[in-house]
Amino acid sequence: MALIVQKFGGSSVASLERVRHVAKIVTDTYIAGNDVVVVLSAQGKMTDRLIALANEYNPRASKRELDQLLSIGEQQSVALAAMCIQGMGFPVVSLNAWQVGFKTNTTYGNARIKKIDTERIQMELDQRKIVIFTGFQGINRRGDITTLGRGGSDTSAVALAAALRADLCQIYTDVDGVYTADPNTVEGARKLDEITYDEMLELASLGAKVLHNRSVEMAKHYHVELEVLSSFTGNPGTKVKEVAKRMEHTQVSGVAKDKSIARIALVGIKNEPGIAFRVFSLLSGKKINVDIILQSIGREEWKDIAFTVARKDLNQAVSLLEEYKSVLGYDGIEVNDHIAKVSMVGAGMIGNPGVASGMFEALYNAGININMISTSEIKISVLVDEKDADRAVQVVHTKFFSEYGSQS
Amino acid sequence: MALIVQKFGGSSVASLERVRHVAKIVTDTYIAGNDVVVVLSAQGKMTDRLIALANEYNPRASKRELDQLLSIGEQQSVALAAMCIQGMGFPVVSLNAWQVGFKTNTTYGNARIKKIDTERIQMELDQRKIVIFTGFQGINRRGDITTLGRGGSDTSAVALAAALRADLCQIYTDVDGVYTADPNTVEGARKLDEITYDEMLELASLGAKVLHNRSVEMAKHYHVELEVLSSFTGNPGTKVKEVAKRMEHTQVSGVAKDKSIARIALVGIKNEPGIAFRVFSLLSGKKINVDIILQSIGREEWKDIAFTVARKDLNQAVSLLEEYKSVLGYDGIEVNDHIAKVSMVGAGMIGNPGVASGMFEALYNAGININMISTSEIKISVLVDEKDADRAVQVVHTKFFSEYGSQS
């Protein structure tokens, strides 16, 4: 007998029919002899509807009152799901964050989890009840409701799994696992049986929208074994864990692209110590994240610095750099918002020089120009023209994952 | 400066426009220098919608889960109202039952209030905040949500007023006070400035659906001064208190009718000690309330017993009596469900024999036959044919409240 935490997102509980399906998954797990704690999001678009409602009443409402309002979405989900499971003849109890003692700090709208009391849940599990818990929300030390921010239900589930020392935390979603590339656009994309936390983190940050980074980071920190799987198909999903078994001959776990970036280049900047620090501390002061950075080798008095930012931050970043032009001392700014980042992720990559060269070879063969390169322990990213991005992902993926591709 | 509790029902907060209007009433009270605690019901038909939703998921859901679900109605109201008041620039905080510590017993769906912690509310009031509180709900010692039953928000408001030792508890509704008779059907019906708790209790039980008896009983017990007034008109309402000033020359405070009753007569029942006890303990054992009782004077071996029950209980009462026919020993049952009760209520009535005779005279003049009569300290009720009920109320009301009527 194991203790399993199962999390279902908004689309999985959007209707009576969907909730019945969730109830079937949950009770099957229970019948198999497991203790089951279920974490639910609000039904379908309910959170969006509540936000719209709040905007009607006061577009500048305090976050404290907004959290007070939003929390009713998950309360509705858990009560209805509990009723449905009762109707199937199983012992069940729904619990809100305050009933459990799911404690957070006081940052309304984006609270951090501090401590989870497990006494109440443990008591219900001891009575062999299925526990249905509200994701996304907590209470702070003032006794007020907080929410964890969008995607917070994943984090709720992982945190609960950690606090309860659960054997497994299953995140049910509308995809049936983590793929080597986006299966909707990349031919030959395959589902991974296992992946490491670090690989998952890199893939998530690259736009593979399966799990929120925050939940993966927490799972890694507390050694919670995760499984991403579909509530629609019933197939086994992808396990996310410390060390992943690789059935493949390759060390690569996935190829992803990110089109939501832009490149900024500062041309003719003074080649003096501390200049990079001045540029990037200016941007980080305004919460603008910088990704790939390329600095020309300064042989002369002048050099160039290029870097990428999220496309949504582009205008603010450029205004800021222009405002401080005299302080930074550069000749001009060049901006390119028609670029994309293509990345390969794999835990064993760094010790295998063939991986990087294989990637470059595949891109070269396809006639795709590489703009900038960045590498980390488990990732190689290249900047390419936006129009080449999809093709780049395909050729790199084929190179490493297609049986034929790897021989070409 | 006074502490005022203001309660607004579902229709008063049904839309943004209505909530804005409530916010105006609340903030006007606050600006006048008062501490204000506001108790809200769920918006419009939300509770009904949630019940319908629960029925979809499980028509036999446990009351515990139903309360868990229903509680979100008031949570939505208080958060939205707080946002609205924030938008007007006032300090405000919404609080749920569990945040305050509004403690009840564990009877889900119809919980009784046990104890209210005032610390949190007092703290917020000390900071000169307007407090918006969820009516209708509480928490029990298990830490679960309970609801107080329909109309529970009135009771929440009175209980809060008692716990906080408020100077006044205003119940805002869609009528502007307590009338001498139903103003929609009785010509000359007039609003009362004041009425006693006892009169209010009698009127409420007679179908003047202004305040729930439970809230009036609690107000009486804890000496909470109530005011019933309209959230639509802004006119002064009716004060409900221990002793009411009467501006009128009459001791009568109101005339009401109740058509939802039926009469049962047991004919030819044995005239022996304990027979009435056997009949009525049988009925009370099934929670069937009996109202007016008339027992024929038993000169012979046999007598008759007639009494009224709520019309909804009629079938159950008759089956029960038939089942125990041999034990009770009677000849036959006669049933009349085309009757109505017309009552006059007034604290000073009993010491004024002219009141009863005035009532009988008015009915006699109108050719209305009196079927049964019952009197209490502050009430005279008569049973009439259902078809005569409206006319009976009108002629009795005219007799006591019309300047001309009282002279006729």
PDB file of C-alpha atoms in Angstrom, chain B residues 194-377:
ATOM      1  CA  GLU B 194     -41.946  49.927  16.902  1.00  0.00           C
ATOM      2  CA  ILE B 195     -43.029  46.445  17.845  1.00  0.00           C
ATOM      3  CA  THR B 196     -42.115  44.122  20.710  1.00  0.00           C
ATOM      4  CA  TYR B 197     -40.122  40.934  20.278  1.00  0.00           C
ATOM      5  CA  ASP B 198     -43.151  38.867  21.278  1.00  0.00           C
ATOM      6  CA  GLU B 199     -45.454  40.557  18.806  1.00  0.00           C
ATOM      7  CA  MET B 200     -42.855  40.081  16.103  1.00  0.00           C
ATOM      8  CA  LEU B 201     -42.598  36.392  16.977  1.00  0.00           C
ATOM      9  CA  GLU B 202     -46.336  35.935  16.701  1.00  0.00           C
ATOM     10  CA  LEU B 203     -46.515  37.832  13.439  1.00  0.00           C
ATOM     11  CA  ALA B 204     -43.615  35.904  11.925  1.00  0.00           C
ATOM     12  CA  SER B 205     -45.168  32.562  12.843  1.00  0.00           C
ATOM     13  CA  LEU B 206     -48.386  33.778  11.233  1.00  0.00           C
ATOM     14  CA  GLY B 207     -46.754  34.194   7.893  1.00  0.00           C
ATOM     15  CA  ALA B 208     -45.618  37.826   7.936  1.00  0.00           C
ATOM     16  CA  LYS B 209     -42.348  36.882   6.286  1.00  0.00           C
ATOM     17  CA  VAL B 210     -40.206  39.731   7.495  1.00  0.00           C
ATOM     18  CA  LEU B 211     -37.862  38.249  10.072  1.00  0.00           C
ATOM     19  CA  HIS B 212     -37.111  34.650  10.899  1.00  0.00           C
ATOM     20  CA  ASN B 213     -38.355  33.658  14.334  1.00  0.00           C
ATOM     21  CA  ARG B 214     -35.002  32.260  15.278  1.00  0.00           C
ATOM     22  CA  SER B 215     -33.329  35.644  14.889  1.00  0.00           C
ATOM     23  CA  VAL B 216     -36.097  37.401  16.828  1.00  0.00           C
ATOM     24  CA  GLU B 217     -35.897  34.848  19.649  1.00  0.00           C
ATOM     25  CA  MET B 218     -32.169  35.387  19.839  1.00  0.00           C
ATOM     26  CA  ALA B 219     -32.577  39.168  19.782  1.00  0.00           C
ATOM     27  CA  LYS B 220     -35.085  38.904  22.615  1.00  0.00           C
ATOM     28  CA  HIS B 221     -32.846  36.629  24.638  1.00  0.00           C
ATOM     29  CA  TYR B 222     -29.758  38.850  24.306  1.00  0.00           C
ATOM     30  CA  HIS B 223     -31.647  42.181  24.311  1.00  0.00           C
ATOM     31  CA  VAL B 224     -30.414  43.119  20.849  1.00  0.00           C
ATOM     32  CA  GLU B 225     -32.340  46.047  19.453  1.00  0.00           C
ATOM     33  CA  LEU B 226     -33.410  45.210  15.911  1.00  0.00           C
ATOM     34  CA  GLU B 227     -34.503  47.425  13.072  1.00  0.00           C
ATOM     35  CA  VAL B 228     -36.188  46.069   9.965  1.00  0.00           C
ATOM     36  CA  LEU B 229     -35.824  48.431   7.039  1.00  0.00           C
ATOM     37  CA  SER B 230     -35.600  48.570   3.289  1.00  0.00           C
ATOM     38  CA  SER B 231     -32.311  48.738   1.423  1.00  0.00           C
ATOM     39  CA  PHE B 232     -34.253  50.242  -1.482  1.00  0.00           C
ATOM     40  CA  THR B 233     -36.084  53.241   0.005  1.00  0.00           C
ATOM     41  CA  GLY B 234     -33.819  54.629   2.720  1.00  0.00           C
ATOM     42  CA  ASN B 235     -36.847  55.256   4.962  1.00  0.00           C
ATOM     43  CA  PRO B 236     -36.736  54.538   8.689  1.00  0.00           C
ATOM     44  CA  GLY B 237     -37.960  51.025   9.367  1.00  0.00           C
ATOM     45  CA  THR B 238     -39.563  49.258  12.289  1.00  0.00           C
ATOM     46  CA  LYS B 239     -37.700  48.840  15.571  1.00  0.00           C
ATOM     47  CA  VAL B 240     -38.133  45.520  17.341  1.00  0.00           C
ATOM     48  CA  LYS B 241     -37.476  45.769  21.072  1.00  0.00           C
ATOM     49  CA  GLU B 242     -38.545  44.764  24.564  1.00  0.00           C
ATOM     50  CA  VAL B 243     -41.185  47.442  25.050  1.00  0.00           C
ATOM     51  CA  ALA B 244     -42.670  49.287  22.128  1.00  0.00           C
ATOM     52  CA  LYS B 245     -44.131  52.736  22.179  1.00  0.00           C
ATOM     53  CA  ARG B 246     -47.599  52.733  20.659  1.00  0.00           C
ATOM     54  CA  MET B 247     -48.600  55.837  18.810  1.00  0.00           C
ATOM     55  CA  GLU B 248     -51.940  54.278  18.029  1.00  0.00           C
ATOM     56  CA  HIS B 249     -54.964  54.275  20.287  1.00  0.00           C
ATOM     57  CA  THR B 250     -55.133  50.494  19.881  1.00  0.00           C
ATOM     58  CA  GLN B 251     -53.214  47.678  21.494  1.00  0.00           C
ATOM     59  CA  VAL B 252     -53.196  45.721  18.262  1.00  0.00           C
ATOM     60  CA  SER B 253     -49.935  45.633  16.315  1.00  0.00           C
ATOM     61  CA  GLY B 254     -50.966  43.592  13.313  1.00  0.00           C
ATOM     62  CA  VAL B 255     -53.371  41.300  11.541  1.00  0.00           C
ATOM     63  CA  ALA B 256     -52.079  38.311   9.604  1.00  0.00           C
ATOM     64  CA  LYS B 257     -53.340  35.210   7.902  1.00  0.00           C
ATOM     65  CA  ASP B 258     -51.934  31.734   7.389  1.00  0.00           C
ATOM     66  CA  LYS B 259     -53.412  29.623   4.610  1.00  0.00           C
ATOM     67  CA  SER B 260     -50.956  26.765   4.830  1.00  0.00           C
ATOM     68  CA  ILE B 261     -52.874  24.832   7.457  1.00  0.00           C
ATOM     69  CA  ALA B 262     -55.426  22.052   7.562  1.00  0.00           C
ATOM     70  CA  ARG B 263     -57.858  20.876  10.198  1.00  0.00           C
ATOM     71  CA  ILE B 264     -58.187  17.306  11.414  1.00  0.00           C
ATOM     72  CA  ALA B 265     -61.093  16.163  13.564  1.00  0.00           C
ATOM     73  CA  LEU B 266     -61.229  12.833  15.373  1.00  0.00           C
ATOM     74  CA  VAL B 267     -64.890  12.079  15.795  1.00  0.00           C
ATOM     75  CA  GLY B 268     -66.369   9.793  18.430  1.00  0.00           C
ATOM     76  CA  ILE B 269     -63.216   9.289  20.457  1.00  0.00           C
ATOM     77  CA  LYS B 270     -63.508   7.616  23.845  1.00  0.00           C
ATOM     78  CA  ASN B 271     -63.914  10.084  26.697  1.00  0.00           C
ATOM     79  CA  GLU B 272     -61.244   8.802  29.042  1.00  0.00           C
ATOM     80  CA  PRO B 273     -58.234  10.358  30.786  1.00  0.00           C
ATOM     81  CA  GLY B 274     -55.050  10.588  28.761  1.00  0.00           C
ATOM     82  CA  ILE B 275     -56.648  10.371  25.346  1.00  0.00           C
ATOM     83  CA  ALA B 276     -55.468  13.865  24.270  1.00  0.00           C
ATOM     84  CA  PHE B 277     -51.982  13.030  25.470  1.00  0.00           C
ATOM     85  CA  ARG B 278     -51.937   9.859  23.371  1.00  0.00           C
ATOM     86  CA  VAL B 279     -53.057  11.657  20.228  1.00  0.00           C
ATOM     87  CA  PHE B 280     -50.628  14.543  20.465  1.00  0.00           C
ATOM     88  CA  SER B 281     -47.600  12.606  21.663  1.00  0.00           C
ATOM     89  CA  LEU B 282     -48.103  10.325  18.679  1.00  0.00           C
ATOM     90  CA  LEU B 283     -47.936  13.338  16.351  1.00  0.00           C
ATOM     91  CA  SER B 284     -45.091  15.138  18.113  1.00  0.00           C
ATOM     92  CA  GLY B 285     -43.075  11.921  17.960  1.00  0.00           C
ATOM     93  CA  LYS B 286     -43.051  12.416  14.189  1.00  0.00           C
ATOM     94  CA  LYS B 287     -42.235  16.138  14.523  1.00  0.00           C
ATOM     95  CA  ILE B 288     -45.731  17.145  13.427  1.00  0.00           C
ATOM     96  CA  ASN B 289     -46.653  20.396  15.115  1.00  0.00           C
ATOM     97  CA  VAL B 290     -50.229  20.883  16.212  1.00  0.00           C
ATOM     98  CA  ASP B 291     -51.639  24.369  16.539  1.00  0.00           C
ATOM     99  CA  ILE B 292     -55.197  25.261  17.525  1.00  0.00           C
ATOM    100  CA  ILE B 293     -56.836  22.470  19.492  1.00  0.00           C
ATOM    101  CA  LEU B 294     -60.536  22.243  20.230  1.00  0.00           C
ATOM    102  CA  GLN B 295     -61.942  19.492  22.362  1.00  0.00           C
ATOM    103  CA  SER B 296     -65.678  19.075  22.691  1.00  0.00           C
ATOM    104  CA  ILE B 297     -66.887  19.020  26.237  1.00  0.00           C
ATOM    105  CA  GLY B 298     -67.194  15.354  27.024  1.00  0.00           C
ATOM    106  CA  ARG B 299     -70.565  14.854  28.664  1.00  0.00           C
ATOM    107  CA  GLU B 300     -71.127  11.382  27.328  1.00  0.00           C
ATOM    108  CA  GLU B 301     -68.861   8.407  26.825  1.00  0.00           C
ATOM    109  CA  TRP B 302     -67.660   9.878  23.516  1.00  0.00           C
ATOM    110  CA  LYS B 303     -66.262  13.238  22.438  1.00  0.00           C
ATOM    111  CA  ASP B 304     -64.576  14.931  19.465  1.00  0.00           C
ATOM    112  CA  ILE B 305     -61.066  16.427  19.163  1.00  0.00           C
ATOM    113  CA  ALA B 306     -60.215  18.886  16.397  1.00  0.00           C
ATOM    114  CA  PHE B 307     -56.845  20.511  15.726  1.00  0.00           C
ATOM    115  CA  THR B 308     -54.822  22.142  12.990  1.00  0.00           C
ATOM    116  CA  VAL B 309     -51.540  21.054  11.434  1.00  0.00           C
ATOM    117  CA  ALA B 310     -49.374  22.507   8.682  1.00  0.00           C
ATOM    118  CA  ARG B 311     -50.887  21.501   5.354  1.00  0.00           C
ATOM    119  CA  LYS B 312     -47.634  19.813   4.311  1.00  0.00           C
ATOM    120  CA  ASP B 313     -47.923  17.492   7.314  1.00  0.00           C
ATOM    121  CA  LEU B 314     -51.569  16.602   6.690  1.00  0.00           C
ATOM    122  CA  ASN B 315     -51.120  13.308   4.850  1.00  0.00           C
ATOM    123  CA  GLN B 316     -48.515  12.013   7.244  1.00  0.00           C
ATOM    124  CA  ALA B 317     -50.680  12.961  10.247  1.00  0.00           C
ATOM    125  CA  VAL B 318     -53.750  11.234   8.843  1.00  0.00           C
ATOM    126  CA  SER B 319     -51.858   8.027   7.969  1.00  0.00           C
ATOM    127  CA  LEU B 320     -50.386   7.972  11.432  1.00  0.00           C
ATOM    128  CA  LEU B 321     -53.758   8.434  13.102  1.00  0.00           C
ATOM    129  CA  GLU B 322     -55.301   5.724  10.929  1.00  0.00           C
ATOM    130  CA  GLU B 323     -52.480   3.348  11.718  1.00  0.00           C
ATOM    131  CA  TYR B 324     -53.154   3.780  15.432  1.00  0.00           C
ATOM    132  CA  LYS B 325     -56.944   3.839  15.113  1.00  0.00           C
ATOM    133  CA  SER B 326     -57.482   0.776  17.296  1.00  0.00           C
ATOM    134  CA  VAL B 327     -55.218   2.111  20.021  1.00  0.00           C
ATOM    135  CA  LEU B 328     -56.773   5.561  20.003  1.00  0.00           C
ATOM    136  CA  GLY B 329     -60.272   4.229  19.581  1.00  0.00           C
ATOM    137  CA  TYR B 330     -62.239   6.759  17.522  1.00  0.00           C
ATOM    138  CA  ASP B 331     -65.070   6.448  14.970  1.00  0.00           C
ATOM    139  CA  GLY B 332     -63.814   8.528  12.092  1.00  0.00           C
ATOM    140  CA  ILE B 333     -61.444  11.219  10.843  1.00  0.00           C
ATOM    141  CA  GLU B 334     -62.699  14.397   9.202  1.00  0.00           C
ATOM    142  CA  VAL B 335     -60.238  16.498   7.260  1.00  0.00           C
ATOM    143  CA  ASN B 336     -60.592  20.082   6.013  1.00  0.00           C
ATOM    144  CA  ASP B 337     -57.764  21.606   4.000  1.00  0.00           C
ATOM    145  CA  HIS B 338     -59.741  24.634   2.800  1.00  0.00           C
ATOM    146  CA  ILE B 339     -59.359  26.630   5.929  1.00  0.00           C
ATOM    147  CA  ALA B 340     -57.171  29.542   7.008  1.00  0.00           C
ATOM    148  CA  LYS B 341     -56.108  31.098  10.258  1.00  0.00           C
ATOM    149  CA  VAL B 342     -56.597  34.828  10.787  1.00  0.00           C
ATOM    150  CA  SER B 343     -54.847  36.341  13.786  1.00  0.00           C
ATOM    151  CA  MET B 344     -54.611  39.628  15.577  1.00  0.00           C
ATOM    152  CA  VAL B 345     -51.417  40.309  17.516  1.00  0.00           C
ATOM    153  CA  GLY B 346     -50.805  42.929  20.175  1.00  0.00           C
ATOM    154  CA  ALA B 347     -48.866  43.109  23.415  1.00  0.00           C
ATOM    155  CA  GLY B 348     -51.625  44.919  25.308  1.00  0.00           C
ATOM    156  CA  MET B 349     -54.534  42.858  24.054  1.00  0.00           C
ATOM    157  CA  ILE B 350     -55.128  40.473  26.897  1.00  0.00           C
ATOM    158  CA  GLY B 351     -56.045  43.170  29.373  1.00  0.00           C
ATOM    159  CA  ASN B 352     -58.509  44.678  26.937  1.00  0.00           C
ATOM    160  CA  PRO B 353     -61.566  42.481  26.409  1.00  0.00           C
ATOM    161  CA  GLY B 354     -62.941  44.868  23.821  1.00  0.00           C
ATOM    162  CA  VAL B 355     -60.307  43.708  21.355  1.00  0.00           C
ATOM    163  CA  ALA B 356     -61.597  40.156  21.000  1.00  0.00           C
ATOM    164  CA  SER B 357     -65.192  41.224  20.795  1.00  0.00           C
ATOM    165  CA  GLY B 358     -64.262  43.867  18.211  1.00  0.00           C
ATOM    166  CA  MET B 359     -62.696  41.171  16.092  1.00  0.00           C
ATOM    167  CA  PHE B 360     -65.717  38.898  16.330  1.00  0.00           C
ATOM    168  CA  GLU B 361     -68.025  41.805  15.578  1.00  0.00           C
ATOM    169  CA  ALA B 362     -66.126  42.741  12.443  1.00  0.00           C
ATOM    170  CA  LEU B 363     -66.273  39.162  11.184  1.00  0.00           C
ATOM    171  CA  TYR B 364     -69.956  38.837  12.022  1.00  0.00           C
ATOM    172  CA  ASN B 365     -70.760  42.077  10.198  1.00  0.00           C
ATOM    173  CA  ALA B 366     -68.978  40.700   7.137  1.00  0.00           C
ATOM    174  CA  GLY B 367     -70.908  37.437   7.335  1.00  0.00           C
ATOM    175  CA  ILE B 368     -67.763  35.373   7.946  1.00  0.00           C
ATOM    176  CA  ASN B 369     -68.242  32.216   9.955  1.00  0.00           C
ATOM    177  CA  ILE B 370     -65.744  31.450  12.733  1.00  0.00           C
ATOM    178  CA  ASN B 371     -64.743  27.841  12.889  1.00  0.00           C
ATOM    179  CA  MET B 372     -62.413  27.642  15.874  1.00  0.00           C
ATOM    180  CA  ILE B 373     -60.904  30.220  18.231  1.00  0.00           C
ATOM    181  CA  SER B 374     -57.611  30.265  20.059  1.00  0.00           C
ATOM    182  CA  THR B 375     -56.163  32.938  22.292  1.00  0.00           C
ATOM    183  CA  SER B 376     -52.795  33.593  23.902  1.00  0.00           C
ATOM    184  CA  GLU B 377     -51.287  36.451  25.875  1.00  0.00           C
TER     185      GLU B 377
END
